């Protein structure tokens, strides 16, 4: 049957079978996939339709022309979707929705911010961002160490005397070792700080300064001539007096001088008391500072898991153990116990306010129940309860 077909109806590659496919790029006719691949290799054809090729006006309103335009627009939309997914995977923000839900052009994140946020999410740390321009936001220098694959946290250390210091701490380093490094570096910096030098007044010249120094007075020649010379009588020293004088002047040997000093023992210097470390829990409704006890051997990655921090963690180094905290501090367990009591009291107050006839009274002064503000009463009772919890 292939012998009855014309040459234009056969495949242009094998010339044995009738064509079935048409190349979108060059309109070359092939019969199978092997012939199509051979055509692309021989003719260096990409097989992609060229949208800039000339199309007759009569072919635009045909199903073929509409299909051509639809495929072209769909390919552009598909390329945009692929590019946006690629940029989002690399951390480039193209659009950002504002409060009204309108998309606007976004700003690209700082280099290293995307892997840092991903690492913080993996550690399950909740970071409460401060408004841009605030001092705590400017002090935050937390970054991602690409080489060591770890987070370098900015930590605010509060010493036992109340002073504060901000330093960098890797999340894989124990808290005790990181605090000792901060204290050692501070002591070294204070020791290497240059002393103040007194400035010499440049206006005072050296000859003028030397002129101001008083010279010793020399006796006048008249007084020297008038003064009679007195000569002391020379007497021959006796040998007995010399020996007695030498005996009185000669130092007496000290038997304790040659003895070495006693060695210093470790028991003489008492070791400093161990420090207790606490993580500050921010954004609490109480006037007390809520502290979370930490182990000195814990790392920041362990201590900050499932915790809330304000931009970066704040760690207290105190002498007092958790059961003897100073005034103004409370542990997390005490805070949660007080909040539980507050929740029970809130439910009790809601039951009193919602029960029938709980606060009803006779309208003697012309004021009825409709003028009674239950919300104001609830707020006042809650404030009294918070004061009692804080005092306890």
Tab-separated table of C-alpha atoms in Angstrom:
chain	number	residue	atom	x	y	z
A	1	UNK	CA	0.000	0.000	0.000
A	2	UNK	CA	2.967	2.304	0.617
A	3	UNK	CA	3.815	1.967	-3.092
A	4	UNK	CA	0.514	3.625	-4.029
A	5	UNK	CA	1.190	6.708	-1.846
A	6	UNK	CA	2.872	9.832	-3.095
A	7	UNK	CA	6.302	10.829	-1.848
A	8	UNK	CA	4.857	13.881	-0.079
A	9	UNK	CA	2.600	11.601	1.954
A	10	UNK	CA	5.457	9.464	3.296
A	11	UNK	CA	7.669	10.016	6.324
A	12	UNK	CA	10.586	12.308	5.548
A	13	UNK	CA	12.993	10.206	7.580
A	14	UNK	CA	12.336	6.590	6.647
A	15	UNK	CA	10.282	7.142	3.413
A	16	UNK	CA	8.551	3.811	3.943
A	17	UNK	CA	5.471	4.610	6.027
A	18	UNK	CA	2.878	7.355	5.829
A	19	UNK	CA	3.450	10.270	8.186
A	20	UNK	CA	1.434	10.644	11.407
A	21	UNK	CA	3.065	13.570	13.206
A	22	UNK	CA	4.057	17.104	12.260
A	23	UNK	CA	6.919	18.959	13.980
A	24	UNK	CA	5.616	22.175	15.652
A	25	UNK	CA	8.874	23.955	14.847
A	26	UNK	CA	9.607	23.183	11.211
A	27	UNK	CA	6.484	21.244	10.146
A	28	UNK	CA	8.535	18.190	9.281
A	29	UNK	CA	6.375	15.060	8.917
A	30	UNK	CA	7.364	11.846	10.688
A	31	UNK	CA	5.748	8.487	11.308
A	32	UNK	CA	7.007	7.465	14.761
A	33	UNK	CA	8.952	8.566	17.802
A	34	UNK	CA	12.291	7.122	16.616
A	35	UNK	CA	11.928	9.041	13.353
A	36	UNK	CA	11.072	12.223	15.292
A	37	UNK	CA	14.184	11.894	17.480
A	38	UNK	CA	16.295	11.220	14.404
A	39	UNK	CA	14.833	14.341	12.770
A	40	UNK	CA	15.728	16.529	15.786
A	41	UNK	CA	19.256	15.157	15.776
A	42	UNK	CA	19.843	15.586	12.030
A	43	UNK	CA	18.208	18.985	11.616
A	44	UNK	CA	19.200	20.370	15.086
A	45	UNK	CA	15.527	21.135	15.670
A	46	UNK	CA	14.191	21.813	19.188
A	47	UNK	CA	10.649	20.759	18.348
A	48	UNK	CA	9.183	23.806	20.179
A	49	UNK	CA	6.698	26.016	18.384
A	50	UNK	CA	7.998	29.441	17.430
A	51	UNK	CA	5.386	32.092	18.378
A	52	UNK	CA	6.989	34.693	16.098
A	53	UNK	CA	6.350	32.823	12.857
A	54	UNK	CA	4.091	34.526	10.359
A	55	UNK	CA	0.476	33.368	10.300
A	56	UNK	CA	-1.971	34.350	7.634
A	57	UNK	CA	-4.900	36.504	8.651
A	58	UNK	CA	-7.324	33.922	7.383
A	59	UNK	CA	-5.809	31.328	9.750
A	60	UNK	CA	-6.253	33.430	12.895
A	61	UNK	CA	-10.006	32.898	13.326
A	62	UNK	CA	-9.752	29.149	12.745
A	63	UNK	CA	-9.657	26.479	15.504
A	64	UNK	CA	-6.000	25.947	14.684
A	65	UNK	CA	-5.158	29.628	15.253
A	66	UNK	CA	-7.109	29.782	18.540
A	67	UNK	CA	-5.419	26.632	19.763
A	68	UNK	CA	-2.064	28.141	18.869
A	69	UNK	CA	-2.717	31.288	20.929
A	70	UNK	CA	-4.093	29.343	23.891
A	71	UNK	CA	-1.060	27.061	24.030
A	72	UNK	CA	1.250	30.072	23.846
A	73	UNK	CA	-0.432	31.867	26.792
A	74	UNK	CA	-0.562	28.670	28.832
A	75	UNK	CA	3.145	28.079	28.328
A	76	UNK	CA	3.940	31.608	29.572
A	77	UNK	CA	1.813	31.121	32.693
A	78	UNK	CA	3.462	27.758	33.344
A	79	UNK	CA	6.928	29.280	33.110
A	80	UNK	CA	5.976	31.999	35.604
A	81	UNK	CA	4.716	29.402	38.098
A	82	UNK	CA	7.898	27.372	37.800
A	83	UNK	CA	10.054	30.477	38.284
A	84	UNK	CA	8.098	31.604	41.380
A	85	UNK	CA	8.393	28.174	42.992
A	86	UNK	CA	12.103	28.160	42.286
A	87	UNK	CA	12.592	31.602	43.841
A	88	UNK	CA	10.501	30.731	46.915
A	89	UNK	CA	12.575	27.623	47.485
A	90	UNK	CA	15.693	29.842	47.465
A	91	UNK	CA	14.107	32.333	49.860
A	92	UNK	CA	13.428	35.210	47.471
A	93	UNK	CA	10.172	36.993	48.307
A	94	UNK	CA	8.418	38.322	45.201
A	95	UNK	CA	5.123	39.493	46.654
A	96	UNK	CA	3.991	40.374	50.156
A	97	UNK	CA	0.383	40.779	51.263
A	98	UNK	CA	-0.396	43.838	53.348
A	99	UNK	CA	-3.138	44.181	55.938
A	100	UNK	CA	-5.817	44.718	53.262
A	101	UNK	CA	-4.865	41.521	51.462
A	102	UNK	CA	-3.427	43.331	48.441
A	103	UNK	CA	-0.246	41.856	47.007
A	104	UNK	CA	2.641	44.230	46.545
A	105	UNK	CA	6.235	43.878	45.549
A	106	UNK	CA	8.244	42.440	48.423
A	107	UNK	CA	11.827	43.029	49.518
A	108	UNK	CA	14.404	40.305	49.217
A	109	UNK	CA	15.506	38.892	52.602
A	110	UNK	CA	18.968	39.419	54.012
A	111	UNK	CA	21.578	36.867	53.031
A	112	UNK	CA	21.384	33.905	55.402
A	113	UNK	CA	17.982	34.829	56.823
A	114	UNK	CA	16.078	31.988	55.141
A	115	UNK	CA	18.315	29.147	56.444
A	116	UNK	CA	18.287	30.814	59.877
A	117	UNK	CA	14.484	30.867	59.999
A	118	UNK	CA	14.340	27.263	58.811
A	119	UNK	CA	16.792	26.197	61.536
A	120	UNK	CA	14.793	28.041	64.209
A	121	UNK	CA	11.644	26.261	63.050
A	122	UNK	CA	13.396	22.898	63.252
A	123	UNK	CA	14.471	23.685	66.835
A	124	UNK	CA	10.847	24.625	67.656
A	125	UNK	CA	11.791	28.029	69.055
A	126	UNK	CA	9.138	30.762	68.978
A	127	UNK	CA	10.773	34.142	68.298
A	128	UNK	CA	8.667	37.230	69.004
A	129	UNK	CA	9.976	39.927	66.656
A	130	UNK	CA	10.270	43.457	68.011
A	131	UNK	CA	9.188	46.395	65.814
A	132	UNK	CA	11.807	47.516	63.332
A	133	UNK	CA	13.951	50.313	64.699
A	134	UNK	CA	13.641	49.334	68.370
A	135	UNK	CA	16.837	48.939	70.369
A	136	UNK	CA	16.344	45.192	70.926
A	137	UNK	CA	15.784	44.654	67.207
A	138	UNK	CA	19.006	46.537	66.413
A	139	UNK	CA	20.970	44.534	68.987
A	140	UNK	CA	19.864	41.206	67.530
A	141	UNK	CA	22.780	39.721	65.567
A	142	UNK	CA	21.630	36.097	65.526
A	143	UNK	CA	22.968	34.406	62.383
A	144	UNK	CA	23.384	31.026	60.725
A	145	UNK	CA	26.859	29.454	60.599
A	146	UNK	CA	26.872	27.834	57.188
A	147	UNK	CA	30.160	26.013	57.678
A	148	UNK	CA	29.366	24.466	61.070
A	149	UNK	CA	25.612	24.094	60.374
A	150	UNK	CA	24.556	25.751	63.639
A	151	UNK	CA	22.842	28.865	64.973
A	152	UNK	CA	24.909	31.638	66.544
A	153	UNK	CA	22.489	33.172	69.045
A	154	UNK	CA	22.675	36.676	70.444
A	155	UNK	CA	22.263	36.213	74.216
A	156	UNK	CA	21.632	38.865	76.847
A	157	UNK	CA	23.480	37.810	80.005
A	158	UNK	CA	22.355	39.312	83.325
A	159	UNK	CA	25.063	38.991	85.976
A	160	UNK	CA	24.530	38.474	89.685
A	161	UNK	CA	25.177	42.176	90.379
A	162	UNK	CA	22.412	43.203	87.956
A	163	UNK	CA	24.645	44.360	85.081
A	164	UNK	CA	23.766	43.269	81.564
A	165	UNK	CA	25.991	42.175	78.707
A	166	UNK	CA	25.193	41.003	75.188
A	167	UNK	CA	27.331	38.348	73.501
A	168	UNK	CA	27.300	35.614	70.867
A	169	UNK	CA	26.805	31.958	71.790
A	170	UNK	CA	26.554	28.875	69.518
A	171	UNK	CA	23.549	26.646	70.132
A	172	UNK	CA	25.828	23.606	70.548
A	173	UNK	CA	27.890	25.047	73.432
A	174	UNK	CA	26.951	24.460	77.106
A	175	UNK	CA	25.532	27.460	78.926
A	176	UNK	CA	28.157	27.328	81.683
A	177	UNK	CA	31.056	27.371	79.205
A	178	UNK	CA	29.502	30.204	77.189
A	179	UNK	CA	29.033	32.327	80.323
A	180	UNK	CA	32.632	31.728	81.438
A	181	UNK	CA	33.862	32.891	78.027
A	182	UNK	CA	31.859	36.099	78.345
A	183	UNK	CA	33.237	36.807	81.831
A	184	UNK	CA	36.822	35.985	80.795
A	185	UNK	CA	36.680	38.159	77.669
A	186	UNK	CA	35.308	41.074	79.707
A	187	UNK	CA	38.100	40.772	82.288
A	188	UNK	CA	40.732	40.590	79.534
A	189	UNK	CA	39.311	43.654	77.802
A	190	UNK	CA	39.360	45.622	81.063
A	191	UNK	CA	42.979	44.628	81.704
A	192	UNK	CA	44.128	45.560	78.190
A	193	UNK	CA	42.369	48.908	78.230
A	194	UNK	CA	45.059	51.670	77.919
A	195	UNK	CA	45.485	54.009	80.837
A	196	UNK	CA	44.888	57.713	80.486
A	197	UNK	CA	47.975	59.764	79.700
A	198	UNK	CA	48.360	63.281	81.019
A	199	UNK	CA	48.842	65.833	78.266
A	200	UNK	CA	51.719	68.323	78.560
A	201	UNK	CA	50.882	71.934	77.821
A	202	UNK	CA	52.534	72.734	74.513
A	203	UNK	CA	52.556	76.468	75.175
A	204	UNK	CA	55.146	76.126	77.965
A	205	UNK	CA	58.540	75.793	76.323
A	206	UNK	CA	61.376	73.798	77.816
A	207	UNK	CA	63.722	76.729	78.550
A	208	UNK	CA	60.881	78.570	80.273
A	209	UNK	CA	60.052	75.497	82.328
A	210	UNK	CA	63.698	75.102	83.359
A	211	UNK	CA	63.854	78.767	84.293
A	212	UNK	CA	61.100	78.275	86.827
A	213	UNK	CA	63.093	75.615	88.750
A	214	UNK	CA	64.844	77.280	91.768
A	215	UNK	CA	68.621	76.811	91.875
A	216	UNK	CA	70.519	76.147	95.171
A	217	UNK	CA	72.034	79.261	96.755
A	218	UNK	CA	75.859	79.542	96.765
A	219	UNK	CA	77.640	81.269	99.664
A	220	UNK	CA	79.139	84.663	98.885
A	221	UNK	CA	82.965	85.059	98.859
A	222	UNK	CA	82.867	87.600	101.730
A	223	UNK	CA	81.203	85.123	104.053
A	224	UNK	CA	83.639	82.455	102.948
A	225	UNK	CA	86.588	84.678	103.865
A	226	UNK	CA	85.137	85.705	107.215
A	227	UNK	CA	84.383	82.178	108.326
A	228	UNK	CA	87.404	80.835	110.304
A	229	UNK	CA	88.621	77.432	109.452
A	230	UNK	CA	88.284	75.100	112.360
A	231	UNK	CA	90.398	71.984	112.346
A	232	UNK	CA	89.470	69.110	114.513
A	233	UNK	CA	92.260	67.476	116.453
A	234	UNK	CA	93.316	64.254	114.877
A	235	UNK	CA	93.687	61.403	117.236
A	236	UNK	CA	94.975	57.998	116.510
A	237	UNK	CA	92.144	55.442	116.593
A	238	UNK	CA	92.674	52.531	118.836
A	239	UNK	CA	92.290	49.036	117.617
A	240	UNK	CA	89.963	48.123	120.479
A	241	UNK	CA	87.447	50.822	119.553
A	242	UNK	CA	87.450	49.759	115.868
A	243	UNK	CA	86.716	46.164	116.658
A	244	UNK	CA	83.905	47.151	119.015
A	245	UNK	CA	82.405	49.456	116.374
A	246	UNK	CA	82.587	46.745	113.710
A	247	UNK	CA	80.826	44.318	116.033
A	248	UNK	CA	78.009	46.811	116.679
A	249	UNK	CA	77.566	47.708	112.984
A	250	UNK	CA	77.788	44.192	111.515
A	251	UNK	CA	74.287	42.779	110.841
A	252	UNK	CA	73.191	39.778	112.752
A	253	UNK	CA	72.292	36.750	110.634
A	254	UNK	CA	68.606	35.874	110.620
A	255	UNK	CA	68.095	32.131	110.906
A	256	UNK	CA	64.670	32.397	109.190
A	257	UNK	CA	65.897	34.124	106.014
A	258	UNK	CA	67.102	30.997	104.296
A	259	UNK	CA	63.931	29.015	104.931
A	260	UNK	CA	61.579	28.732	101.914
A	261	UNK	CA	58.057	30.197	102.253
A	262	UNK	CA	55.331	27.712	103.150
A	263	UNK	CA	53.485	26.350	100.111
A	264	UNK	CA	49.953	27.661	99.515
A	265	UNK	CA	47.226	25.138	100.010
A	266	UNK	CA	43.867	24.980	98.213
A	267	UNK	CA	41.975	25.048	101.471
A	268	UNK	CA	43.017	28.636	102.157
A	269	UNK	CA	41.028	30.101	99.200
A	270	UNK	CA	37.350	29.152	99.318
A	271	UNK	CA	35.845	28.223	95.971
A	272	UNK	CA	33.121	30.581	94.713
A	273	UNK	CA	29.554	29.335	95.042
A	274	UNK	CA	28.081	27.760	91.892
A	275	UNK	CA	25.843	29.920	89.740
A	276	UNK	CA	22.305	29.012	88.764
A	277	UNK	CA	21.115	29.898	85.260
A	278	UNK	CA	17.561	30.937	84.401
A	279	UNK	CA	15.816	31.756	81.125
A	280	UNK	CA	13.523	34.774	81.219
A	281	UNK	CA	9.953	34.136	80.069
A	282	UNK	CA	8.815	37.339	78.278
A	283	UNK	CA	5.374	38.838	77.765
A	284	UNK	CA	3.803	37.697	81.032
A	285	UNK	CA	0.805	39.529	82.592
A	286	UNK	CA	2.432	39.642	86.042
A	287	UNK	CA	4.739	42.277	87.509
A	288	UNK	CA	7.182	39.565	88.590
A	289	UNK	CA	9.957	38.312	86.313
A	290	UNK	CA	9.232	34.693	85.485
A	291	UNK	CA	12.401	32.567	85.304
A	292	UNK	CA	12.828	29.072	83.879
A	293	UNK	CA	15.601	27.069	85.649
A	294	UNK	CA	18.287	25.728	83.313
A	295	UNK	CA	21.000	23.157	83.799
A	296	UNK	CA	24.568	24.510	83.386
A	297	UNK	CA	25.396	21.637	81.050
A	298	UNK	CA	22.407	22.242	78.763
A	299	UNK	CA	22.978	23.799	75.352
A	300	UNK	CA	20.886	26.589	73.900
A	301	UNK	CA	19.392	24.153	71.402
A	302	UNK	CA	18.054	22.093	74.321
A	303	UNK	CA	17.115	25.018	76.566
A	304	UNK	CA	15.177	26.948	73.894
A	305	UNK	CA	13.116	24.041	72.569
A	306	UNK	CA	9.395	24.922	72.688
A	307	UNK	CA	10.228	28.250	74.357
A	308	UNK	CA	9.300	31.866	73.605
A	309	UNK	CA	12.010	34.540	73.285
A	310	UNK	CA	11.803	38.236	72.505
A	311	UNK	CA	14.181	38.657	69.521
A	312	UNK	CA	16.912	36.745	71.427
A	313	UNK	CA	17.068	34.912	74.781
A	314	UNK	CA	17.809	36.577	78.124
A	315	UNK	CA	19.634	34.388	80.663
A	316	UNK	CA	20.128	35.277	84.354
A	317	UNK	CA	23.178	34.040	86.296
A	318	UNK	CA	22.220	34.175	90.003
A	319	UNK	CA	23.611	32.730	93.217
A	320	UNK	CA	20.184	31.813	94.579
A	321	UNK	CA	18.650	28.393	93.815
A	322	UNK	CA	15.104	28.175	92.402
A	323	UNK	CA	13.528	27.837	95.865
A	324	UNK	CA	15.268	30.988	97.203
A	325	UNK	CA	14.918	33.538	94.422
A	326	UNK	CA	15.304	37.231	95.337
A	327	UNK	CA	12.367	39.602	95.575
A	328	UNK	CA	10.707	40.353	92.261
A	329	UNK	CA	11.361	36.934	90.704
A	330	UNK	CA	9.292	33.764	90.485
A	331	UNK	CA	9.757	30.394	88.830
A	332	UNK	CA	7.694	29.085	85.948
A	333	UNK	CA	5.965	26.516	88.147
A	334	UNK	CA	4.814	29.198	90.559
A	335	UNK	CA	3.612	31.323	87.660
A	336	UNK	CA	1.614	28.474	86.104
A	337	UNK	CA	0.116	27.585	89.487
A	338	UNK	CA	-0.967	31.194	89.975
A	339	UNK	CA	-2.437	31.354	86.472
A	340	UNK	CA	-4.397	28.160	87.156
A	341	UNK	CA	-5.819	29.697	90.308
A	342	UNK	CA	-6.662	32.815	88.348
A	343	UNK	CA	-8.471	30.734	85.711
A	344	UNK	CA	-10.518	28.949	88.364
A	345	UNK	CA	-11.455	32.277	89.915
A	346	UNK	CA	-12.445	33.643	86.475
A	347	UNK	CA	-14.773	30.710	85.941
A	348	UNK	CA	-16.209	31.225	89.424
A	349	UNK	CA	-16.833	34.907	88.709
A	350	UNK	CA	-18.466	34.089	85.366
A	351	UNK	CA	-20.792	31.662	87.140
A	352	UNK	CA	-21.768	34.277	89.701
A	353	UNK	CA	-22.452	36.869	87.016
A	354	UNK	CA	-24.456	34.515	84.798
A	355	UNK	CA	-26.661	32.903	87.420
A	356	UNK	CA	-30.164	34.276	87.767
A	357	UNK	CA	-30.596	36.809	90.542
A	358	UNK	CA	-26.904	36.823	91.421
A	359	UNK	CA	-26.630	40.614	91.580
A	360	UNK	CA	-30.232	41.686	91.344
A	361	UNK	CA	-31.500	44.184	93.870
A	362	UNK	CA	-34.550	46.321	94.317
A	363	UNK	CA	-34.767	49.444	92.216
A	364	UNK	CA	-34.915	51.924	95.095
A	365	UNK	CA	-32.976	54.773	93.517
A	366	UNK	CA	-34.335	54.519	90.003
A	367	UNK	CA	-31.495	52.313	88.685
A	368	UNK	CA	-32.341	48.895	87.315
A	369	UNK	CA	-30.343	45.839	86.224
A	370	UNK	CA	-29.985	47.195	82.707
A	371	UNK	CA	-27.636	49.917	84.060
A	372	UNK	CA	-25.378	47.420	85.894
A	373	UNK	CA	-21.957	47.037	84.156
A	374	UNK	CA	-20.899	43.425	84.642
A	375	UNK	CA	-17.727	43.820	82.555
A	376	UNK	CA	-16.373	46.594	84.778
A	377	UNK	CA	-16.998	44.495	87.887
A	378	UNK	CA	-15.243	41.507	86.337
A	379	UNK	CA	-12.194	43.639	85.482
A	380	UNK	CA	-11.973	45.008	89.018
A	381	UNK	CA	-12.183	41.536	90.546
A	382	UNK	CA	-9.550	40.226	88.131
A	383	UNK	CA	-7.158	43.033	89.079
A	384	UNK	CA	-7.579	42.211	92.765
A	385	UNK	CA	-6.945	38.552	92.007
A	386	UNK	CA	-3.759	39.302	90.047
A	387	UNK	CA	-2.470	41.360	92.984
A	388	UNK	CA	-3.128	38.481	95.348
A	389	UNK	CA	-1.359	36.010	93.058
A	390	UNK	CA	1.649	38.310	92.676
A	391	UNK	CA	1.828	38.870	96.422
A	392	UNK	CA	1.661	35.133	97.072
